[in-house]
Amino acid sequence: MATLPPSKSLSGIQSGTSPWSIEQSIELYGVHDWGAGYFDVSANGDAVVQVQTSKGEVQVSLPDIIQGMKERGLDMPSILRIENVLDDRIKALNEAFRRAITRYEYKNHYRGVFPIKVNQQCHVIEEIADFGARYHHGFEAGSKAELIIALSKIKDDDSLIICNGYKDAEFVELGLYAKEMGLKCVFVLETSSELPIILECSQRLGIEPLLGVRIRPSVIVDGHWNEDSGDRSIFGLSSPALVNVVEQLKQADMLHCLQLLHCHLGSQIPNIRNIRNGVLEACRFYCGLIEEGAPMGLLDLGGGLAVDYEGARSNSHHSMNYQLDEYCANIIETICECLDPLDIPHPVIVSESGRATVAYSSLLLFNVLDVRDHRPSPLPTHLPDSSHDLLHNLWQVNTDINGDNFQECYNDALYYRDEVRELFRRGQASLSDRALADNITLAVLEKVALQLTQCDKSYPELDNLPELLADIYYGNFSLFQSLPDMWAIDQLLPVMPIHRLNEAPTRQAVIADITCDCDGKIDHFATSQGIKRTTLLHEMREGEEYYLGVFLVGAYQETLGDLHNLFGDTNVVSVHIDDKGHYDFVREFHGDSIADVLSYVEYDPKVMTEEFRKRAENAVKKGAITAAKRKQMMRAFKASLDGYTYFEKEEH
Ligand SMILES: Cc1ncc(COP(=O)(O)O)c(C=O)c1O
């Protein structure tokens, strides 16, 4: 991951007294780099979502939506889904393929399928089925449950249902019935052991299957998911296994059922050159199967179309060095180059774009509960003569520091501080000596950080200084529940305040969640100057909420989340924006209650209530509490069971 030295201040602005414009916020948080035109900042400093409507572009303020949520009793944290953005992504993908098809005079069409595993939530799937029908956009199912979703939600018979994953007889029977009803349901063979099951079910039910084969491409792609391809990939057929499947089909007189070649190179492929190479290899397999006598007709290139989370337009893991139009053009051009000389008809192009379809349409909103301020507390005006020599030395360092000696002062301060800590451990320095040493050192480090912002030279040893001095903003969310990829695979997701963007953010910060886990923090941030380990946030104001948003969370995050510390599903709100910029709350889901999450881990809230009642009754018997107190306690217990698992502000 390319990480910039965090010592330089962005735009050179650190002080709350400097004038600040929304353009500086846009630059600081990289909004125009990662927002893909869906997010911006309004003149009054609100983050806005902007969508195209039949009457032009409209913007809706995110703080306004939060206000609407509050009025409806939906607290933070919440997932906000924007239907229009999801629709626009489906349109963008289909239209980009349509443009490339026209440009290269390609003699067939594109059929997208959405891989359900990327976001299985009912509303997301229903919206894709509804809006996608106009493009015959179908679904990819990787399990029986996902196939059931696809079969019940798909709206259009011309859309494809691509069945990947391991398939037992039940799975196969369902798919065969779907085919008999007129749906284009294709079984993709991941292993040769699936074929006998499919052949047996097909014979038993008298329904011929539509078959595909998943190949194991040798092209290894850049990025995190490069194990989906290559010889050691756990998915797909090796070339000998593929030849064997073809033989078996010939023997069963079923080769005419083989119509699709599937090739998934990996997710979030940042480098377009990998995609070209992968498509070329897939085409060679496709031609090989035609030579063997299979009719074919469908070329499924899997997922992999990336999302530029970093906004860097580079081939780093969190970015992409290509645009959507270029992706489509590269695919079509490569297919034509490979197939045309052999006079092989152009196949229907299928892609299984997941993250590029849904990432932009959801964001996580949460409030900040507290800040651990890392500024030194005010130092005394002078040091008593009786203070320990080490404290006097530290004091001197703090007094003498300047632009020429700050590196030396940094080393000296840490040395003297550690000596005081050692004395404290041995019982030879008091708690107040230790506190003073820590505080003077913090003052020195702050001055060093300031000097660093004013000099051009880089000091690698001091790179992590802003991180050491950064405040910790405690957000009302669980990283493990709402942003699991940030924890599991260091996924970068854009984060920024969603209001006050016309004010200078003055505090370098990292963001911690409310789980009791040191991994529950956000400490990598996309900026227009690269990835940084701290971000600038606003000073909290007494009695005022401060809201942050984590953007581009629509792919994978919702269903991979877990119940760490028993923080459950958050509230979810879906809005649809009309051409006047008004929005409707089209769906609302209240997040898990405490009773819900307890039941997920095998507790019975009714039994627990009874156990608590017995305990309280015992206390009454012993005279520890009154019966009236017991009533109050039982009410509090039941209210907690019904309450949200996240931090709830008391309503007065
Ligand atoms: C077979 C298959 N298709 C499609 C996808 C979706 O990939 P992406 O989200 O990169 O589009 C995946 C995810 O890894 C996959 O395994």
PDB file of C-alpha atoms and ligand atoms in Angstrom, residues 113-118 140-142 162 164-165 190 214 225 228 235 262-269 300-307 309 327 351-358 555-556, ligand 1:
ATOM      1  CA  VAL A 113     -25.507 -10.705 -13.758  1.00  0.00           C
ATOM      2  CA  PHE A 114     -25.232  -9.446 -10.191  1.00  0.00           C
ATOM      3  CA  PRO A 115     -23.419 -11.845  -7.844  1.00  0.00           C
ATOM      4  CA  ILE A 116     -25.833 -12.094  -4.928  1.00  0.00           C
ATOM      5  CA  LYS A 117     -23.072 -12.747  -2.386  1.00  0.00           C
ATOM      6  CA  VAL A 118     -21.809  -9.174  -2.801  1.00  0.00           C
ATOM      7  CA  GLU A 140     -25.227 -15.061 -10.134  1.00  0.00           C
ATOM      8  CA  ALA A 141     -26.019 -17.550  -7.364  1.00  0.00           C
ATOM      9  CA  GLY A 142     -23.314 -19.365  -5.430  1.00  0.00           C
ATOM     10  CA  ILE A 162     -25.600 -18.237 -13.446  1.00  0.00           C
ATOM     11  CA  ASN A 164     -21.619 -21.171  -9.462  1.00  0.00           C
ATOM     12  CA  GLY A 165     -20.388 -22.962  -6.350  1.00  0.00           C
ATOM     13  CA  GLU A 190     -16.559 -25.871 -10.725  1.00  0.00           C
ATOM     14  CA  ARG A 214     -15.291 -22.612 -15.075  1.00  0.00           C
ATOM     15  CA  TRP A 225      -7.716 -11.385  -4.654  1.00  0.00           C
ATOM     16  CA  ASP A 228      -8.880 -16.704  -7.627  1.00  0.00           C
ATOM     17  CA  PHE A 235     -11.991 -22.812  -8.003  1.00  0.00           C
ATOM     18  CA  HIS A 262     -16.685 -18.945 -17.115  1.00  0.00           C
ATOM     19  CA  CYS A 263     -13.490 -17.177 -16.118  1.00  0.00           C
ATOM     20  CA  HIS A 264     -13.200 -15.198 -12.882  1.00  0.00           C
ATOM     21  CA  LEU A 265      -9.745 -13.707 -12.361  1.00  0.00           C
ATOM     22  CA  GLY A 266     -10.345 -12.215  -8.935  1.00  0.00           C
ATOM     23  CA  SER A 267     -12.128  -9.285  -7.340  1.00  0.00           C
ATOM     24  CA  GLN A 268     -10.972  -5.631  -7.397  1.00  0.00           C
ATOM     25  CA  ILE A 269      -8.457  -6.043 -10.222  1.00  0.00           C
ATOM     26  CA  ASP A 300     -18.738 -15.122 -18.742  1.00  0.00           C
ATOM     27  CA  LEU A 301     -15.809 -13.022 -17.532  1.00  0.00           C
ATOM     28  CA  GLY A 302     -16.753 -13.094 -13.856  1.00  0.00           C
ATOM     29  CA  GLY A 303     -16.203 -10.136 -11.530  1.00  0.00           C
ATOM     30  CA  GLY A 304     -13.103  -8.067 -11.004  1.00  0.00           C
ATOM     31  CA  LEU A 305     -14.162  -4.652 -12.269  1.00  0.00           C
ATOM     32  CA  ALA A 306     -12.618  -2.485  -9.574  1.00  0.00           C
ATOM     33  CA  VAL A 307     -13.794   0.468  -7.498  1.00  0.00           C
ATOM     34  CA  TYR A 309     -11.750   3.551  -3.185  1.00  0.00           C
ATOM     35  CA  TYR A 327     -12.750  -1.917 -19.324  1.00  0.00           C
ATOM     36  CA  SER A 351     -19.949 -10.233 -16.543  1.00  0.00           C
ATOM     37  CA  GLU A 352     -20.563 -10.714 -12.833  1.00  0.00           C
ATOM     38  CA  SER A 353     -19.657  -7.245 -11.559  1.00  0.00           C
ATOM     39  CA  GLY A 354     -20.435  -7.057  -7.878  1.00  0.00           C
ATOM     40  CA  ARG A 355     -18.576  -4.328  -6.106  1.00  0.00           C
ATOM     41  CA  ALA A 356     -18.657  -1.942  -9.068  1.00  0.00           C
ATOM     42  CA  THR A 357     -22.470  -2.302  -9.094  1.00  0.00           C
ATOM     43  CA  VAL A 358     -23.272  -1.807  -5.422  1.00  0.00           C
ATOM     44  CA  ALA A 555     -20.228  -4.299  -1.462  1.00  0.00           C
ATOM     45  CA  TYR A 556     -19.527  -7.229   0.865  1.00  0.00           C
TER      46      TYR A 556
HETATM   47  C1  LIG B   1     -17.365 -16.146  -9.220  1.00  0.00           C
HETATM   48  C2  LIG B   1     -17.421 -14.712  -8.827  1.00  0.00           C
HETATM   49  N1  LIG B   1     -18.108 -13.860  -9.593  1.00  0.00           N
HETATM   50  C3  LIG B   1     -18.195 -12.553  -9.284  1.00  0.00           C
HETATM   51  C4  LIG B   1     -17.586 -12.048  -8.161  1.00  0.00           C
HETATM   52  C5  LIG B   1     -17.717 -10.576  -7.863  1.00  0.00           C
HETATM   53  O1  LIG B   1     -16.515  -9.904  -8.032  1.00  0.00           O
HETATM   54  P1  LIG B   1     -16.479  -8.324  -7.987  1.00  0.00           P
HETATM   55  O2  LIG B   1     -17.140  -7.906  -6.735  1.00  0.00           O
HETATM   56  O3  LIG B   1     -15.043  -8.001  -8.062  1.00  0.00           O
HETATM   57  O4  LIG B   1     -17.177  -7.813  -9.188  1.00  0.00           O
HETATM   58  C6  LIG B   1     -16.856 -12.897  -7.328  1.00  0.00           C
HETATM   59  C7  LIG B   1     -16.184 -12.369  -6.144  1.00  0.00           C
HETATM   60  O5  LIG B   1     -15.066 -12.629  -5.862  1.00  0.00           O
HETATM   61  C8  LIG B   1     -16.777 -14.271  -7.677  1.00  0.00           C
HETATM   62  O6  LIG B   1     -16.101 -15.131  -6.908  1.00  0.00           O
END
